[in-house]
Amino acid sequence: MAARSSCGPWIHPGLVYASIIWVTVAVSISVCDCKTLDTKPKVFSDCGKNVTLTCNASTSVVQDSKLMKFEWQFKNTTLCQYEQNNFTSKIQCKGANTTSGLSLTLTIRNITPTDEGVYHCKLHLSREAANGQSHIKVEDCLGSTHESLDNGNASCTFDSVYPSGVVHWYQGDSNITNASKTHEKQDKDGFYRVMSEVPVKIENHSQPYNCSLWMPSTNRYIFSQLVSLGSKGQLQWICITMGILMRSFII
């Protein structure tokens, strides 16, 4: 005979076992009822490109059920809904009903860093729910560049960079990155402006300087530029000066 505790009410062991079995069955049912939608888990894109995410629900998922809601969400915001085709400068949404099931296509135009993240596709039916997701990863973005050699420093500036990069400096075959100073600033759209400079050695001015933007995320250089008397800024100034001199000779 089971002993009764003096600290609380007596509970029959059979009730405990029955409760455990009931909870186990309930959890198993909830897990089995969870449906997964067909989506592409990872999507990689360069800046400025258009990305299309497609979510498919097979007939085995939607059969004998009433469609309540079918949508794409990003950061808890609904971007796209089935039977409500949206077309804006940024988002295009289209739903379709085919013999193989339902599909919901979301197109994001002109991808920027703020578009990076996990997009959730959610399907709500009268009997159950299903979900899927796609993770957009934005990489190797670079807009304009500027380099100069003045005031005792060689400098390079990289605009619209994403993810943030690392500037490596060389003079000839020598790595002089340790002597450089680099800082960055991120704008509201998620892009970085990376600025770096290194002191110029007057006694060894004949050796050209090189600044290269290294992307740790993809483990490669995406830009490399010589900074010397032959760089764009100096060449432009030389051309202007020569033009003035030639004009004076002609006159």
Short mmCIF file of C-alpha atoms in Angstrom, two decimals:
data_model
loop_
_atom_site.label_atom_id
_atom_site.label_comp_id
_atom_site.label_asym_id
_atom_site.label_seq_id
_atom_site.Cartn_x
_atom_site.Cartn_y
_atom_site.Cartn_z
CA MET A 1 0.00 0.00 0.00
CA ALA A 2 1.39 3.42 -1.00
CA ALA A 3 2.42 5.64 1.90
CA ARG A 4 0.78 9.03 2.29
CA SER A 5 3.06 12.00 2.78
CA SER A 6 2.38 14.22 5.78
CA CYS A 7 3.42 17.27 3.69
CA GLY A 8 0.70 17.09 1.03
CA PRO A 9 -2.25 15.22 -0.44
CA TRP A 10 -1.81 11.62 -1.50
CA ILE A 11 -1.65 11.03 -5.27
CA HIS A 12 -2.26 7.61 -6.76
CA PRO A 13 0.78 6.44 -8.82
CA GLY A 14 -1.55 5.40 -11.63
CA LEU A 15 -2.69 8.99 -12.09
CA VAL A 16 0.93 10.14 -12.35
CA TYR A 17 1.70 7.55 -15.05
CA ALA A 18 -1.47 8.43 -16.95
CA SER A 19 -0.59 12.13 -16.90
CA ILE A 20 2.89 11.44 -18.23
CA ILE A 21 1.50 9.31 -21.07
CA TRP A 22 -1.12 11.96 -21.93
CA VAL A 23 1.49 14.76 -22.11
CA THR A 24 3.78 12.60 -24.25
CA VAL A 25 0.99 11.80 -26.69
CA ALA A 26 -0.07 15.46 -26.86
CA VAL A 27 3.48 16.59 -27.63
CA SER A 28 3.85 13.87 -30.28
CA ILE A 29 0.62 14.95 -31.94
CA SER A 30 1.65 18.60 -32.03
CA VAL A 31 5.03 17.69 -33.54
CA CYS A 32 3.46 15.45 -36.17
CA ASP A 33 0.90 18.13 -37.10
CA CYS A 34 3.64 20.66 -37.88
CA LYS A 35 4.01 20.97 -41.66
CA THR A 36 7.02 22.39 -43.46
CA LEU A 37 6.67 24.49 -46.60
CA ASP A 38 9.03 24.20 -49.53
CA THR A 39 11.44 27.18 -49.45
CA LYS A 40 15.11 27.78 -50.24
CA PRO A 41 16.96 27.94 -46.89
CA LYS A 42 19.81 30.26 -47.95
CA VAL A 43 19.95 32.90 -50.67
CA PHE A 44 23.10 34.92 -51.43
CA SER A 45 22.95 38.20 -53.34
CA ASP A 46 25.16 41.10 -54.35
CA CYS A 47 23.96 44.63 -53.67
CA GLY A 48 21.60 46.12 -56.22
CA LYS A 49 20.32 42.77 -57.49
CA ASN A 50 16.74 41.48 -57.36
CA VAL A 51 16.02 38.44 -55.20
CA THR A 52 12.99 36.16 -55.59
CA LEU A 53 11.79 33.94 -52.75
CA THR A 54 9.26 31.21 -53.53
CA CYS A 55 7.17 29.34 -50.98
CA ASN A 56 5.29 26.20 -52.08
CA ALA A 57 2.55 24.32 -50.25
CA SER A 58 1.87 20.91 -51.81
CA THR A 59 -1.62 19.51 -52.31
CA SER A 60 -0.98 17.04 -49.47
CA VAL A 61 -0.71 20.01 -47.11
CA VAL A 62 -3.69 22.06 -48.29
CA GLN A 63 -6.16 19.33 -49.29
CA ASP A 64 -9.47 19.14 -47.41
CA SER A 65 -8.67 22.40 -45.60
CA LYS A 66 -9.84 25.97 -45.99
CA LEU A 67 -7.15 28.57 -46.65
CA MET A 68 -7.13 31.21 -43.92
CA LYS A 69 -3.84 33.02 -44.54
CA PHE A 70 -0.70 32.56 -46.69
CA GLU A 71 2.03 35.19 -46.36
CA TRP A 72 5.70 36.19 -46.33
CA GLN A 73 6.94 38.06 -43.22
CA PHE A 74 10.18 39.89 -42.43
CA LYS A 75 10.99 41.30 -39.00
CA ASN A 76 7.39 40.69 -37.88
CA THR A 77 6.07 42.71 -40.81
CA THR A 78 3.87 41.16 -43.49
CA LEU A 79 5.33 41.90 -46.94
CA CYS A 80 3.27 39.65 -49.16
CA GLN A 81 -0.12 37.91 -48.94
CA TYR A 82 -1.80 35.32 -51.14
CA GLU A 83 -4.63 36.73 -53.30
CA GLN A 84 -3.38 40.25 -52.57
CA ASN A 85 -0.75 40.79 -55.26
CA ASN A 86 1.40 43.77 -54.32
CA PHE A 87 3.59 45.73 -56.73
CA THR A 88 5.75 48.57 -55.45
CA SER A 89 9.17 49.96 -56.31
CA LYS A 90 10.65 47.61 -53.70
CA ILE A 91 8.32 44.60 -53.39
CA GLN A 92 6.52 42.39 -55.87
CA CYS A 93 4.15 39.67 -54.65
CA LYS A 94 2.32 36.98 -56.60
CA GLY A 95 0.28 33.96 -55.54
CA ALA A 96 -0.68 30.99 -57.71
CA ASN A 97 -2.90 27.92 -57.44
CA THR A 98 -1.68 24.99 -59.54
CA THR A 99 -2.29 21.27 -59.75
CA SER A 100 0.71 20.70 -57.46
CA GLY A 101 -0.53 23.08 -54.76
CA LEU A 102 -0.25 26.73 -53.73
CA SER A 103 2.75 29.01 -54.27
CA LEU A 104 3.59 32.49 -53.03
CA THR A 105 6.42 34.40 -54.68
CA LEU A 106 8.11 37.43 -53.11
CA THR A 107 10.53 39.53 -55.18
CA ILE A 108 12.72 42.11 -53.44
CA ARG A 109 14.22 44.66 -55.79
CA ASN A 110 17.53 46.49 -55.46
CA ILE A 111 18.83 44.51 -52.50
CA THR A 112 20.59 46.52 -49.76
CA PRO A 113 22.08 45.47 -46.40
CA THR A 114 18.83 46.33 -44.62
CA ASP A 115 17.16 43.52 -46.61
CA GLU A 116 19.45 40.91 -45.07
CA GLY A 117 17.88 38.46 -42.64
CA VAL A 118 15.38 35.62 -42.24
CA TYR A 119 12.12 35.73 -44.20
CA HIS A 120 9.28 33.59 -42.85
CA CYS A 121 6.60 31.99 -45.01
CA LYS A 122 3.46 31.17 -43.01
CA LEU A 123 0.41 29.17 -44.03
CA HIS A 124 -2.73 29.04 -41.87
CA LEU A 125 -5.43 26.52 -42.75
CA SER A 126 -8.72 25.68 -41.06
CA ARG A 127 -7.22 22.47 -39.64
CA GLU A 128 -3.52 23.16 -39.26
CA ALA A 129 -0.62 25.50 -39.94
CA ALA A 130 2.66 25.22 -41.83
CA ASN A 131 5.76 27.35 -42.18
CA GLY A 132 9.08 27.72 -43.95
CA GLN A 133 11.89 30.26 -44.14
CA SER A 134 14.62 31.69 -46.36
CA HIS A 135 17.72 33.51 -45.15
CA ILE A 136 18.98 36.28 -47.45
CA LYS A 137 22.68 37.06 -47.12
CA VAL A 138 24.03 40.24 -48.76
CA GLU A 139 27.72 40.20 -49.65
CA ASP A 140 30.61 41.88 -51.51
CA CYS A 141 29.08 45.35 -51.88
CA LEU A 142 31.25 48.23 -53.07
CA GLY A 143 30.23 51.56 -54.55
CA SER A 144 32.74 54.29 -55.35
CA THR A 145 36.41 54.55 -54.34
CA HIS A 146 38.79 57.46 -53.90
CA GLU A 147 42.53 57.52 -53.35
CA SER A 148 45.04 60.34 -52.82
CA LEU A 149 48.67 61.00 -51.95
CA ASP A 150 49.16 64.29 -50.13
CA ASN A 151 49.95 65.92 -46.78
CA GLY A 152 52.46 63.20 -46.00
CA ASN A 153 49.83 60.43 -46.22
CA ALA A 154 48.54 57.96 -48.76
CA SER A 155 44.79 57.47 -48.28
CA CYS A 156 41.99 55.31 -49.65
CA THR A 157 38.23 55.68 -49.14
CA PHE A 158 35.68 53.00 -49.99
CA ASP A 159 32.00 53.95 -50.11
CA SER A 160 28.89 51.72 -49.96
CA VAL A 161 30.78 48.74 -48.56
CA TYR A 162 28.99 45.71 -47.07
CA PRO A 163 29.81 43.76 -45.03
CA SER A 164 32.53 45.85 -43.45
CA GLY A 165 35.93 45.19 -45.00
CA VAL A 166 39.57 45.41 -43.95
CA VAL A 167 42.10 47.61 -45.76
CA HIS A 168 45.54 46.11 -46.37
CA TRP A 169 48.44 48.36 -47.37
CA TYR A 170 51.57 47.47 -49.34
CA GLN A 171 54.53 49.47 -50.58
CA GLY A 172 56.24 47.43 -53.23
CA ASP A 173 56.48 43.95 -51.71
CA SER A 174 56.37 45.17 -48.11
CA ASN A 175 53.21 44.84 -46.01
CA ILE A 176 52.82 48.13 -44.14
CA THR A 177 49.29 47.59 -42.84
CA ASN A 178 50.46 47.88 -39.22
CA ALA A 179 51.47 51.50 -39.85
CA SER A 180 48.01 52.43 -41.19
CA LYS A 181 44.99 53.94 -39.47
CA THR A 182 41.51 52.82 -40.54
CA HIS A 183 38.06 53.89 -39.40
CA GLU A 184 34.55 53.29 -40.69
CA LYS A 185 31.07 54.77 -40.51
CA GLN A 186 27.73 53.06 -41.19
CA ASP A 187 24.81 54.88 -42.80
CA LYS A 188 21.04 54.40 -42.37
CA ASP A 189 20.92 51.85 -45.22
CA GLY A 190 23.51 49.63 -43.56
CA PHE A 191 26.41 50.50 -45.87
CA TYR A 192 29.87 51.27 -44.51
CA ARG A 193 32.29 54.00 -45.52
CA VAL A 194 35.80 52.68 -44.87
CA MET A 195 38.63 55.23 -44.73
CA SER A 196 42.28 54.31 -44.33
CA GLU A 197 45.62 56.14 -44.52
CA VAL A 198 49.27 55.35 -44.08
CA PRO A 199 52.29 57.70 -43.62
CA VAL A 200 54.38 58.30 -46.74
CA LYS A 201 58.13 57.78 -46.47
CA ILE A 202 59.82 60.62 -48.37
CA GLU A 203 63.09 58.75 -48.69
CA ASN A 204 61.34 55.86 -50.42
CA HIS A 205 58.74 57.78 -52.41
CA SER A 206 59.57 56.00 -55.67
CA GLN A 207 57.90 52.79 -54.46
CA PRO A 208 54.13 52.88 -55.22
CA TYR A 209 51.59 52.34 -52.46
CA ASN A 210 48.78 49.85 -52.80
CA CYS A 211 45.53 49.71 -50.82
CA SER A 212 43.34 46.60 -51.09
CA LEU A 213 39.91 45.95 -49.60
CA TRP A 214 39.69 42.51 -48.02
CA MET A 215 36.29 40.95 -47.24
CA PRO A 216 36.58 38.52 -44.29
CA SER A 217 33.06 37.22 -44.97
CA THR A 218 34.08 35.76 -48.35
CA ASN A 219 37.82 35.52 -47.67
CA ARG A 220 38.94 37.49 -50.73
CA TYR A 221 39.91 40.94 -52.06
CA ILE A 222 37.22 42.79 -53.98
CA PHE A 223 39.26 45.89 -54.89
CA SER A 224 42.91 46.88 -55.21
CA GLN A 225 44.31 50.29 -56.16
CA LEU A 226 47.75 51.84 -56.62
CA VAL A 227 48.23 55.12 -54.77
CA SER A 228 51.15 57.00 -56.30
CA LEU A 229 51.98 59.84 -58.66
CA GLY A 230 50.30 57.69 -61.31
CA SER A 231 46.97 57.36 -59.50
CA LYS A 232 43.77 58.85 -60.88
CA GLY A 233 43.92 62.09 -58.92
CA GLN A 234 47.52 62.87 -59.83
CA LEU A 235 47.02 61.88 -63.49
CA GLN A 236 44.03 64.19 -63.73
CA TRP A 237 46.04 67.07 -62.27
CA ILE A 238 48.96 66.38 -64.63
CA CYS A 239 46.60 66.41 -67.63
CA ILE A 240 45.12 69.74 -66.56
CA THR A 241 48.58 71.25 -66.02
CA MET A 242 49.85 70.01 -69.39
CA GLY A 243 46.73 71.39 -71.07
CA ILE A 244 47.38 74.83 -69.61
CA LEU A 245 51.05 74.72 -70.68
CA MET A 246 50.21 73.64 -74.22
CA ARG A 247 47.64 76.40 -74.49
CA SER A 248 50.22 78.99 -73.38
CA PHE A 249 52.67 77.75 -76.02
CA ILE A 250 50.03 77.96 -78.75
CA ILE A 251 49.06 81.50 -77.72
#
